[in-house]
Amino acid sequence: MNIAIIGAGATGSLFGSYLANAGYNVIITDSDDAKINAIAKNGLKVLSPSGEEILHTFIYEALPAAKMESSEKFKNCNYYIFCVKSFSTANAAESVCKFVKADSIAVTLQNGAGNIEALSAFFKQENIAAGTTTEGATLLEPGIVIHGGKGKTAIGMAGSDKGCYTAGIAPLITAFEKAGFKTSYTDNPKKMIWEKLAVNTSINSITAILKESNGIIDKSSYLKSLIKIITDEVCLAAKTVSIKLDPAETYNTVLEVAKNTKANKSSMLQDILAGKKTEIENISGFISKTAKDNGIRAKGNLALFLLVKALENK
């Protein structure tokens, strides 16, 4: 099976390394030539939080984004997994869609909302899958990623035709399982995305603001109280768009993820520390806007959005 990964950041590098180690043909591409050159020369390494090397593998092809057109390997992939930042999805999809086969599946494995919609502008709905993961990953340097904690991955077809499962996404779920990721199928990807939004707005935003790893949440009763406010707002906002989330279950899931990935630095924290743009507009900003547009208030999420934006500008 040929699998393309779009984006050589933390998540892309983590999944790419384990999939390649499991024997799959992985093509990883990125617009940052420095990342791609490092992977082509040195392969992909996964480290434990303590710095111990878990695996070191070389992949099928490390491909600069500018050279997609010249790669026959890239054009013959079964799956194209998008791991870029959510604000870059549309641009990446526009570049990739020119070269894919008619039956290939575009998969979003990203944070934030709006990625399905961005892919839909360039791929047929029946050829789009949506996934979320709570695997902890921190990019130490190009080609070297710290696996900060095991999590769960879920994937579902974006279209309403559940018959797409067997021919569409089942082989990728099998590949993820073989690679060592606990993976399940969902027939409600929009609900799954809202569940991940609850995790991201709670953990990513708070750790970015405090400049601490995920473990800070498990140590603080004050942060747990804040997360209860945040997740209750998420559940209310989700309800306005016909997504039903259980407040207690959502809150407990966030705490479980924070505990299981305590050594991990969230992607948003990594962006703040690197002076990069975050995905806050597609996470806390999206939640507060959805609430406002539907006549309710989500002031906790709005506060997180404003604080992270202030850090970005700083």
Coordinates of C-alpha atoms in Angstrom, one line a residue:
M1 CA 0.0 0.0 0.0
N2 CA 1.3 3.5 -0.9
I3 CA 0.5 6.2 1.6
A4 CA 1.3 9.9 1.1
I5 CA 1.6 12.2 4.1
I6 CA 1.1 15.9 3.5
G7 CA 3.1 17.8 6.1
A8 CA 6.3 16.7 7.9
G9 CA 5.4 18.2 11.2
A10 CA 5.0 16.3 14.5
T11 CA 1.9 14.3 13.6
G12 CA 3.0 13.7 10.0
S13 CA 6.4 12.5 11.1
L14 CA 5.0 10.3 13.9
F15 CA 2.5 8.5 11.7
G16 CA 4.9 8.3 8.8
S17 CA 7.7 6.7 10.8
Y18 CA 5.4 4.0 12.4
L19 CA 3.7 3.3 9.0
A20 CA 7.1 2.9 7.3
N21 CA 8.4 0.8 10.1
A22 CA 5.3 -1.5 9.6
G23 CA 6.3 -2.1 6.0
Y24 CA 4.1 0.4 4.1
N25 CA 5.4 2.6 1.3
V26 CA 5.3 6.1 2.8
I27 CA 5.8 9.3 0.7
I28 CA 6.1 12.4 2.9
T29 CA 6.0 15.9 1.4
D30 CA 6.3 19.3 2.8
S31 CA 6.8 22.9 1.5
D32 CA 9.8 23.3 3.9
D33 CA 12.7 21.9 1.9
A34 CA 14.9 21.8 5.0
K35 CA 12.5 19.2 6.6
I36 CA 12.4 17.1 3.5
N37 CA 16.2 17.2 3.0
A38 CA 16.7 16.1 6.6
I39 CA 14.3 13.2 6.3
A40 CA 15.8 12.1 2.9
K41 CA 19.3 12.1 4.4
N42 CA 18.7 10.8 7.9
G43 CA 15.2 9.1 7.8
L44 CA 12.7 9.5 10.6
K45 CA 13.4 8.9 14.2
V46 CA 10.9 8.5 17.1
L47 CA 12.1 9.2 20.6
S48 CA 10.5 8.5 24.0
P49 CA 9.9 11.5 26.4
S50 CA 13.2 10.6 28.1
G51 CA 15.1 10.7 24.8
E52 CA 15.5 7.0 24.2
E53 CA 15.3 6.0 20.5
I54 CA 12.1 4.0 19.9
L55 CA 12.6 3.5 16.1
H56 CA 14.6 4.8 13.2
T57 CA 13.3 4.1 9.7
F58 CA 13.8 5.3 6.1
I59 CA 10.8 6.0 4.0
Y60 CA 9.9 5.3 0.4
E61 CA 10.3 8.9 -0.7
A62 CA 10.9 12.3 0.9
L63 CA 9.4 14.7 -1.6
P64 CA 9.7 18.5 -1.8
A65 CA 6.2 20.0 -2.5
A66 CA 7.5 21.7 -5.6
K67 CA 8.4 18.3 -7.1
M68 CA 5.1 16.5 -6.7
E69 CA 4.5 16.6 -10.5
S70 CA 7.7 14.6 -11.2
S71 CA 7.1 11.8 -8.7
E72 CA 5.3 8.7 -10.0
K73 CA 5.3 7.3 -6.5
F74 CA 3.3 10.3 -5.3
K75 CA 0.8 10.0 -8.1
N76 CA 0.1 6.3 -7.2
C77 CA -0.9 6.5 -3.6
N78 CA -4.0 4.9 -2.1
Y79 CA -4.3 7.5 0.6
Y80 CA -3.2 11.2 1.0
I81 CA -3.2 12.0 4.7
F82 CA -3.2 15.8 5.4
C83 CA -1.3 16.7 8.5
V84 CA -0.7 20.4 7.7
K85 CA -2.0 23.2 9.9
S86 CA -5.7 23.8 9.3
F87 CA -5.2 27.2 7.8
S88 CA -3.0 25.6 5.1
T89 CA -5.4 22.8 4.2
A90 CA -7.0 24.6 1.1
N91 CA -3.6 25.5 -0.4
A92 CA -2.2 22.0 0.2
A93 CA -5.3 20.3 -1.2
E94 CA -5.2 22.5 -4.3
S95 CA -1.6 21.4 -5.0
V96 CA -2.2 17.7 -4.3
C97 CA -5.5 17.1 -6.1
K98 CA -4.0 17.5 -9.5
F99 CA -2.0 14.3 -9.2
V100 CA -4.2 11.8 -7.4
K101 CA -6.0 8.8 -8.9
A102 CA -9.7 8.8 -9.2
D103 CA -10.2 6.2 -6.4
S104 CA -7.6 7.7 -4.0
I105 CA -8.8 8.9 -0.6
A106 CA -8.0 12.2 0.9
V107 CA -7.8 12.0 4.7
T108 CA -7.7 14.9 7.2
L109 CA -5.8 13.9 10.4
Q110 CA -5.7 17.5 11.7
N111 CA -6.7 19.7 14.5
G112 CA -9.5 22.2 14.3
A113 CA -12.7 22.6 12.3
G114 CA -13.2 23.3 8.6
N115 CA -10.8 20.8 7.1
I116 CA -13.5 18.6 5.5
E117 CA -15.0 21.7 3.9
A118 CA -11.5 22.8 2.6
L119 CA -10.9 19.4 1.1
S120 CA -14.4 19.3 -0.4
A121 CA -13.4 22.1 -2.7
F122 CA -10.9 19.9 -4.4
F123 CA -12.0 16.2 -3.8
K124 CA -15.3 14.4 -4.3
Q125 CA -17.2 14.0 -1.0
E126 CA -17.1 10.2 -1.3
N127 CA -13.3 10.3 -1.6
I128 CA -12.8 12.3 1.7
A129 CA -12.2 10.7 5.1
A130 CA -12.0 12.6 8.4
G131 CA -9.8 11.4 11.3
T132 CA -8.7 12.6 14.7
T133 CA -5.9 11.4 16.9
T134 CA -4.9 12.0 20.5
E135 CA -1.4 10.6 20.0
G136 CA 1.1 12.9 21.7
A137 CA 3.8 14.2 19.3
T138 CA 6.5 16.9 19.6
L139 CA 8.8 17.7 16.7
L140 CA 12.2 18.0 18.2
E141 CA 13.9 18.9 14.8
P142 CA 13.2 17.9 11.2
G143 CA 12.8 14.2 11.0
I144 CA 13.0 13.6 14.8
V145 CA 9.8 13.4 16.8
I146 CA 9.1 12.7 20.5
H147 CA 6.2 10.3 21.1
G148 CA 4.8 12.0 24.2
G149 CA 2.0 9.6 24.9
K150 CA -0.2 6.9 23.4
G151 CA -3.7 7.9 22.4
K152 CA -6.6 6.9 20.2
T153 CA -7.3 7.5 16.5
A154 CA -10.7 7.5 14.8
I155 CA -11.5 7.7 11.1
G156 CA -14.7 7.9 9.2
M157 CA -15.9 8.7 5.6
A158 CA -17.1 12.2 5.2
G159 CA -19.9 11.2 2.8
S160 CA -23.2 9.7 4.1
D161 CA -22.7 6.5 2.2
K162 CA -21.5 4.0 4.9
G163 CA -20.9 1.5 2.2
C164 CA -17.7 3.3 1.4
Y165 CA -16.2 1.8 4.6
T166 CA -14.9 -1.5 3.3
A167 CA -13.3 -0.3 0.0
G168 CA -12.6 3.2 1.2
I169 CA -11.1 3.5 4.7
A170 CA -10.9 -0.1 6.2
P171 CA -7.4 -0.8 4.7
L172 CA -6.0 2.4 6.2
I173 CA -7.5 1.5 9.6
T174 CA -5.8 -1.9 9.3
A175 CA -2.5 -0.2 8.4
F176 CA -2.7 2.1 11.4
E177 CA -3.4 -0.8 13.7
K178 CA -0.5 -2.8 12.3
A179 CA 1.7 0.3 12.8
G180 CA 0.7 0.3 16.5
F181 CA -2.0 3.0 16.6
K182 CA -5.2 2.1 18.4
T183 CA -7.7 3.0 15.7
S184 CA -11.4 2.7 15.2
Y185 CA -14.0 3.5 12.6
T186 CA -16.7 6.2 13.2
D187 CA -19.8 6.7 11.2
N188 CA -20.2 10.2 12.6
P189 CA -17.0 12.1 11.8
K190 CA -18.6 15.5 12.5
K191 CA -19.3 14.5 16.1
M192 CA -15.7 13.1 16.4
I193 CA -14.3 16.5 15.2
W194 CA -16.3 18.3 17.9
E195 CA -15.0 15.8 20.5
K196 CA -11.4 16.6 19.4
L197 CA -12.2 20.4 19.5
A198 CA -13.0 19.9 23.2
V199 CA -9.6 18.3 23.7
N200 CA -7.8 20.9 21.6
T201 CA -9.4 24.0 23.1
S202 CA -8.8 22.8 26.6
I203 CA -5.3 21.3 26.4
N204 CA -3.7 23.1 23.5
S205 CA -4.9 26.6 24.4
I206 CA -4.1 26.3 28.2
T207 CA -0.7 24.8 27.7
A208 CA 0.2 27.4 25.1
I209 CA -0.8 30.2 27.4
L210 CA 1.0 28.8 30.4
K211 CA 4.0 27.5 28.3
E212 CA 3.8 24.1 30.0
S213 CA 3.5 20.5 28.9
N214 CA 0.2 18.7 29.1
G215 CA 1.0 17.3 32.5
I216 CA 0.3 20.7 34.2
I217 CA -3.4 20.0 33.9
D218 CA -3.4 16.8 35.9
K219 CA -1.6 18.6 38.7
S220 CA -4.0 21.6 39.1
S221 CA -7.5 21.6 40.5
Y222 CA -7.8 25.2 39.2
L223 CA -7.1 24.2 35.6
K224 CA -9.5 21.2 35.9
S225 CA -12.2 23.7 37.1
L226 CA -11.4 25.9 34.1
I227 CA -11.7 22.9 31.7
K228 CA -15.1 22.1 33.1
I229 CA -16.3 25.6 32.1
I230 CA -14.6 25.2 28.7
T231 CA -16.0 21.8 27.9
D232 CA -19.5 22.7 29.0
E233 CA -19.4 25.6 26.5
V234 CA -18.2 23.2 23.8
C235 CA -21.2 20.9 24.4
L236 CA -23.6 23.8 24.2
A237 CA -22.1 25.1 21.0
A238 CA -22.1 21.7 19.5
K239 CA -25.8 21.3 20.3
T240 CA -26.6 24.4 18.3
V241 CA -25.4 22.5 15.1
S242 CA -27.1 19.3 16.0
I243 CA -24.1 17.5 17.6
K244 CA -24.9 15.9 20.9
L245 CA -22.0 15.6 23.4
D246 CA -22.3 14.5 27.0
P247 CA -20.7 17.2 29.2
A248 CA -19.4 14.7 31.9
E249 CA -18.0 12.4 29.3
T250 CA -16.4 15.2 27.3
Y251 CA -14.8 16.6 30.5
N252 CA -13.4 13.3 31.6
T253 CA -12.0 12.5 28.1
V254 CA -10.1 15.8 28.2
L255 CA -8.6 15.0 31.6
E256 CA -7.7 11.4 30.4
V257 CA -5.9 12.7 27.3
A258 CA -4.0 15.3 29.3
K259 CA -2.9 12.6 31.8
N260 CA -2.0 10.0 29.1
T261 CA 0.1 12.6 27.2
K262 CA 1.5 14.4 30.2
A263 CA 5.0 14.6 28.8
N264 CA 3.8 16.1 25.5
K265 CA 4.1 19.7 24.4
S266 CA 0.9 20.5 22.5
S267 CA 1.2 21.6 18.9
M268 CA -0.1 25.0 19.8
L269 CA 2.6 25.4 22.5
Q270 CA 5.2 24.3 20.0
D271 CA 3.9 27.0 17.6
I272 CA 4.0 29.7 20.3
L273 CA 7.5 28.8 21.4
A274 CA 8.7 28.9 17.7
G275 CA 7.0 32.2 17.1
K276 CA 4.6 30.7 14.5
K277 CA 0.9 31.2 13.7
T278 CA -1.3 28.8 15.7
E279 CA -4.6 27.1 14.8
I280 CA -6.5 28.9 17.5
E281 CA -8.9 30.4 15.0
N282 CA -10.0 26.9 13.9
I283 CA -10.3 25.7 17.5
S284 CA -11.3 28.1 20.4
G285 CA -12.2 30.8 17.8
F286 CA -14.4 28.5 15.9
I287 CA -16.2 27.3 19.0
S288 CA -16.9 30.9 20.3
K289 CA -18.0 32.0 16.9
T290 CA -20.4 29.1 16.5
A291 CA -21.9 29.8 19.9
K292 CA -22.3 33.5 19.1
D293 CA -23.8 32.8 15.7
N294 CA -26.5 30.7 17.3
G295 CA -27.4 33.0 20.1
I296 CA -25.4 31.7 23.1
R297 CA -22.2 32.8 24.8
A298 CA -18.9 30.9 25.1
K299 CA -16.9 33.4 27.0
G300 CA -14.3 30.9 28.3
N301 CA -13.4 29.8 24.8
L302 CA -13.4 33.4 23.6
A303 CA -11.0 34.3 26.4
L304 CA -8.7 31.5 25.3
F305 CA -8.8 32.6 21.7
L306 CA -8.0 36.2 22.6
L307 CA -5.1 35.2 24.9
V308 CA -3.5 33.0 22.4
K309 CA -3.9 35.6 19.7
A310 CA -2.1 38.1 22.0
L311 CA 0.7 35.6 22.4
E312 CA 1.0 35.3 18.6
N313 CA 1.2 39.0 18.2
K314 CA 3.8 39.2 21.0

